[in-house]
PDB file of C-alpha atoms in Angstrom:
ATOM      1  CA  UNK A   1     -24.627  18.466 -19.000  1.00 56.00           C
ATOM      2  CA  UNK A   2     -24.392  20.117 -21.963  1.00 59.00           C
ATOM      3  CA  UNK A   3     -26.111  24.029 -22.126  1.00 73.00           C
ATOM      4  CA  UNK A   4     -27.956  22.709 -25.503  1.00 80.00           C
ATOM      5  CA  UNK A   5     -29.032  19.078 -23.916  1.00 82.00           C
ATOM      6  CA  UNK A   6     -32.373  19.604 -22.376  1.00 88.00           C
ATOM      7  CA  UNK A   7     -32.920  18.494 -18.716  1.00 90.00           C
ATOM      8  CA  UNK A   8     -35.252  15.835 -19.103  1.00 90.00           C
ATOM      9  CA  UNK A   9     -32.641  14.556 -21.446  1.00 87.00           C
ATOM     10  CA  UNK A  10     -29.939  14.678 -19.021  1.00 87.00           C
ATOM     11  CA  UNK A  11     -32.129  13.234 -15.994  1.00 89.00           C
ATOM     12  CA  UNK A  12     -32.957  10.227 -18.367  1.00 87.00           C
ATOM     13  CA  UNK A  13     -29.586   9.815 -19.524  1.00 84.00           C
ATOM     14  CA  UNK A  14     -28.412   9.943 -15.784  1.00 85.00           C
ATOM     15  CA  UNK A  15     -30.541   7.725 -14.879  1.00 85.00           C
ATOM     16  CA  UNK A  16     -29.716   5.529 -17.587  1.00 82.00           C
ATOM     17  CA  UNK A  17     -26.264   5.203 -15.606  1.00 83.00           C
ATOM     18  CA  UNK A  18     -27.400   4.782 -12.345  1.00 86.00           C
ATOM     19  CA  UNK A  19     -26.800   1.326 -10.484  1.00 85.00           C
ATOM     20  CA  UNK A  20     -30.500  -0.549  -9.988  1.00 84.00           C
ATOM     21  CA  UNK A  21     -31.589  -1.400  -6.563  1.00 88.00           C
ATOM     22  CA  UNK A  22     -30.422  -4.051  -4.885  1.00 87.00           C
ATOM     23  CA  UNK A  23     -27.449  -4.461  -6.894  1.00 87.00           C
ATOM     24  CA  UNK A  24     -24.104  -5.083  -5.269  1.00 87.00           C
ATOM     25  CA  UNK A  25     -20.372  -4.919  -5.883  1.00 86.00           C
ATOM     26  CA  UNK A  26     -16.568  -5.531  -4.417  1.00 86.00           C
ATOM     27  CA  UNK A  27     -14.122  -3.023  -2.987  1.00 85.00           C
ATOM     28  CA  UNK A  28     -11.062  -3.386  -0.832  1.00 85.00           C
ATOM     29  CA  UNK A  29     -11.231  -3.393   2.303  1.00 85.00           C
ATOM     30  CA  UNK A  30      -8.831  -0.338   3.954  1.00 76.00           C
ATOM     31  CA  UNK A  31      -7.862   2.722   3.247  1.00 76.00           C
ATOM     32  CA  UNK A  32      -5.879   2.331  -0.157  1.00 72.00           C
ATOM     33  CA  UNK A  33      -7.929   3.674  -2.996  1.00 73.00           C
ATOM     34  CA  UNK A  34     -10.693   1.223  -4.848  1.00 72.00           C
ATOM     35  CA  UNK A  35      -8.321  -0.302  -7.439  1.00 73.00           C
ATOM     36  CA  UNK A  36      -8.289  -3.386 -10.059  1.00 74.00           C
ATOM     37  CA  UNK A  37      -9.077  -7.006  -9.416  1.00 73.00           C
ATOM     38  CA  UNK A  38      -5.726  -8.127 -10.542  1.00 78.00           C
ATOM     39  CA  UNK A  39      -4.094  -5.552  -7.821  1.00 80.00           C
ATOM     40  CA  UNK A  40      -3.390  -8.211  -4.888  1.00 82.00           C
ATOM     41  CA  UNK A  41      -6.580 -10.787  -5.778  1.00 84.00           C
ATOM     42  CA  UNK A  42      -6.027 -12.493  -2.321  1.00 86.00           C
ATOM     43  CA  UNK A  43      -6.761  -9.324  -0.198  1.00 86.00           C
ATOM     44  CA  UNK A  44     -10.187  -9.340   2.001  1.00 89.00           C
ATOM     45  CA  UNK A  45     -13.138  -7.429  -0.274  1.00 89.00           C
ATOM     46  CA  UNK A  46     -16.082  -5.686   1.190  1.00 89.00           C
ATOM     47  CA  UNK A  47     -19.582  -6.500  -0.196  1.00 90.00           C
ATOM     48  CA  UNK A  48     -21.435  -3.491  -1.104  1.00 90.00           C
ATOM     49  CA  UNK A  49     -25.359  -2.788  -1.974  1.00 91.00           C
ATOM     50  CA  UNK A  50     -27.098  -0.078  -3.642  1.00 91.00           C
ATOM     51  CA  UNK A  51     -30.058   1.051  -1.520  1.00 92.00           C
ATOM     52  CA  UNK A  52     -30.984   3.615  -4.647  1.00 88.00           C
ATOM     53  CA  UNK A  53     -29.733   6.294  -2.870  1.00 89.00           C
ATOM     54  CA  UNK A  54     -26.035   5.142  -1.524  1.00 92.00           C
ATOM     55  CA  UNK A  55     -23.882   2.070  -1.216  1.00 91.00           C
ATOM     56  CA  UNK A  56     -24.388   0.595   1.906  1.00 93.00           C
ATOM     57  CA  UNK A  57     -22.369  -2.718   3.484  1.00 92.00           C
ATOM     58  CA  UNK A  58     -23.388  -5.900   3.256  1.00 91.00           C
ATOM     59  CA  UNK A  59     -21.233  -8.718   3.657  1.00 91.00           C
ATOM     60  CA  UNK A  60     -16.990  -9.293   3.319  1.00 92.00           C
ATOM     61  CA  UNK A  61     -15.430 -12.103   0.955  1.00 91.00           C
ATOM     62  CA  UNK A  62     -12.484 -13.706   1.925  1.00 91.00           C
ATOM     63  CA  UNK A  63     -10.666 -12.562  -1.462  1.00 88.00           C
ATOM     64  CA  UNK A  64     -11.327 -11.440  -4.733  1.00 84.00           C
ATOM     65  CA  UNK A  65     -12.903 -14.755  -6.623  1.00 85.00           C
ATOM     66  CA  UNK A  66     -14.905 -15.117  -3.792  1.00 88.00           C
ATOM     67  CA  UNK A  67     -16.259 -11.421  -4.120  1.00 86.00           C
ATOM     68  CA  UNK A  68     -16.751 -11.856  -7.793  1.00 84.00           C
ATOM     69  CA  UNK A  69     -19.133 -15.046  -7.098  1.00 86.00           C
ATOM     70  CA  UNK A  70     -21.229 -12.633  -4.319  1.00 83.00           C
ATOM     71  CA  UNK A  71     -21.315  -9.849  -6.703  1.00 82.00           C
ATOM     72  CA  UNK A  72     -21.119 -11.853 -10.620  1.00 74.00           C
ATOM     73  CA  UNK A  73     -24.108 -11.526 -11.664  1.00 65.00           C
ATOM     74  CA  UNK A  74     -24.358  -7.677 -11.843  1.00 65.00           C
ATOM     75  CA  UNK A  75     -21.617  -7.623 -13.943  1.00 67.00           C
ATOM     76  CA  UNK A  76     -23.387  -7.658 -17.253  1.00 68.00           C
ATOM     77  CA  UNK A  77     -25.698  -5.022 -15.985  1.00 69.00           C
ATOM     78  CA  UNK A  78     -22.845  -2.971 -14.818  1.00 73.00           C
ATOM     79  CA  UNK A  79     -21.395  -3.594 -18.357  1.00 73.00           C
ATOM     80  CA  UNK A  80     -23.788  -2.076 -20.412  1.00 74.00           C
ATOM     81  CA  UNK A  81     -24.355   0.881 -18.636  1.00 74.00           C
ATOM     82  CA  UNK A  82     -20.768   1.763 -19.458  1.00 74.00           C
ATOM     83  CA  UNK A  83     -21.243   5.408 -22.198  1.00 72.00           C
ATOM     84  CA  UNK A  84     -19.180   4.666 -25.362  1.00 73.00           C
ATOM     85  CA  UNK A  85     -18.214   7.083 -27.559  1.00 67.00           C
ATOM     86  CA  UNK A  86     -19.782   7.458 -30.712  1.00 69.00           C
ATOM     87  CA  UNK A  87     -17.570   7.526 -33.985  1.00 71.00           C
ATOM     88  CA  UNK A  88     -18.497  11.033 -34.936  1.00 69.00           C
ATOM     89  CA  UNK A  89     -17.728  12.555 -31.924  1.00 69.00           C
ATOM     90  CA  UNK A  90     -14.164  11.004 -31.280  1.00 72.00           C
ATOM     91  CA  UNK A  91     -11.395  13.937 -31.241  1.00 76.00           C
ATOM     92  CA  UNK A  92      -9.557  14.400 -34.268  1.00 79.00           C
ATOM     93  CA  UNK A  93      -6.157  13.456 -34.620  1.00 83.00           C
ATOM     94  CA  UNK A  94      -3.354  15.656 -33.978  1.00 86.00           C
ATOM     95  CA  UNK A  95      -1.173  16.549 -36.702  1.00 87.00           C
ATOM     96  CA  UNK A  96       2.181  15.410 -37.076  1.00 86.00           C
ATOM     97  CA  UNK A  97       4.934  17.274 -35.047  1.00 84.00           C
ATOM     98  CA  UNK A  98       6.706  18.317 -37.857  1.00 80.00           C
ATOM     99  CA  UNK A  99      10.296  21.071 -36.930  1.00 74.00           C
ATOM    100  CA  UNK A 100       9.869  25.001 -37.899  1.00 80.00           C
ATOM    101  CA  UNK A 101      13.139  24.715 -39.622  1.00 81.00           C
ATOM    102  CA  UNK A 102      14.930  22.395 -41.762  1.00 79.00           C
ATOM    103  CA  UNK A 103      17.369  20.669 -40.611  1.00 77.00           C
ATOM    104  CA  UNK A 104      20.181  18.488 -42.365  1.00 80.00           C
ATOM    105  CA  UNK A 105      22.364  15.563 -40.846  1.00 83.00           C
ATOM    106  CA  UNK A 106      26.686  17.020 -41.503  1.00 85.00           C
ATOM    107  CA  UNK A 107      28.086  14.819 -44.230  1.00 85.00           C
ATOM    108  CA  UNK A 108      30.953  13.072 -42.462  1.00 85.00           C
ATOM    109  CA  UNK A 109      34.522  15.116 -43.800  1.00 84.00           C
ATOM    110  CA  UNK A 110      36.293  12.456 -45.964  1.00 81.00           C
ATOM    111  CA  UNK A 111      40.009  12.525 -44.914  1.00 71.00           C
TER     112      UNK A 111
END
């Protein structure tokens, strides 16, 4: 939260990013951290559903393709909530590196 941003605006922005109740997502089963769909697509996935406060288990899918079929209708809604930076708010491009002292390649000696 930016110190100059009013609390009401921050709360509204936060609410827009939150999932809708009943929205589903697929997560890999096991102890590994959540990864992209391209990592081990044949592994079983857990289906979770947002109840308004937390993600709760809703089922298990055999692989990523099955899980995507179960959660696919929510994909567009999730993509619309991703905040993208405004072009005017991107950081400035850094200055290119330049050596502090001039350096010259030695000339080959003629024999």
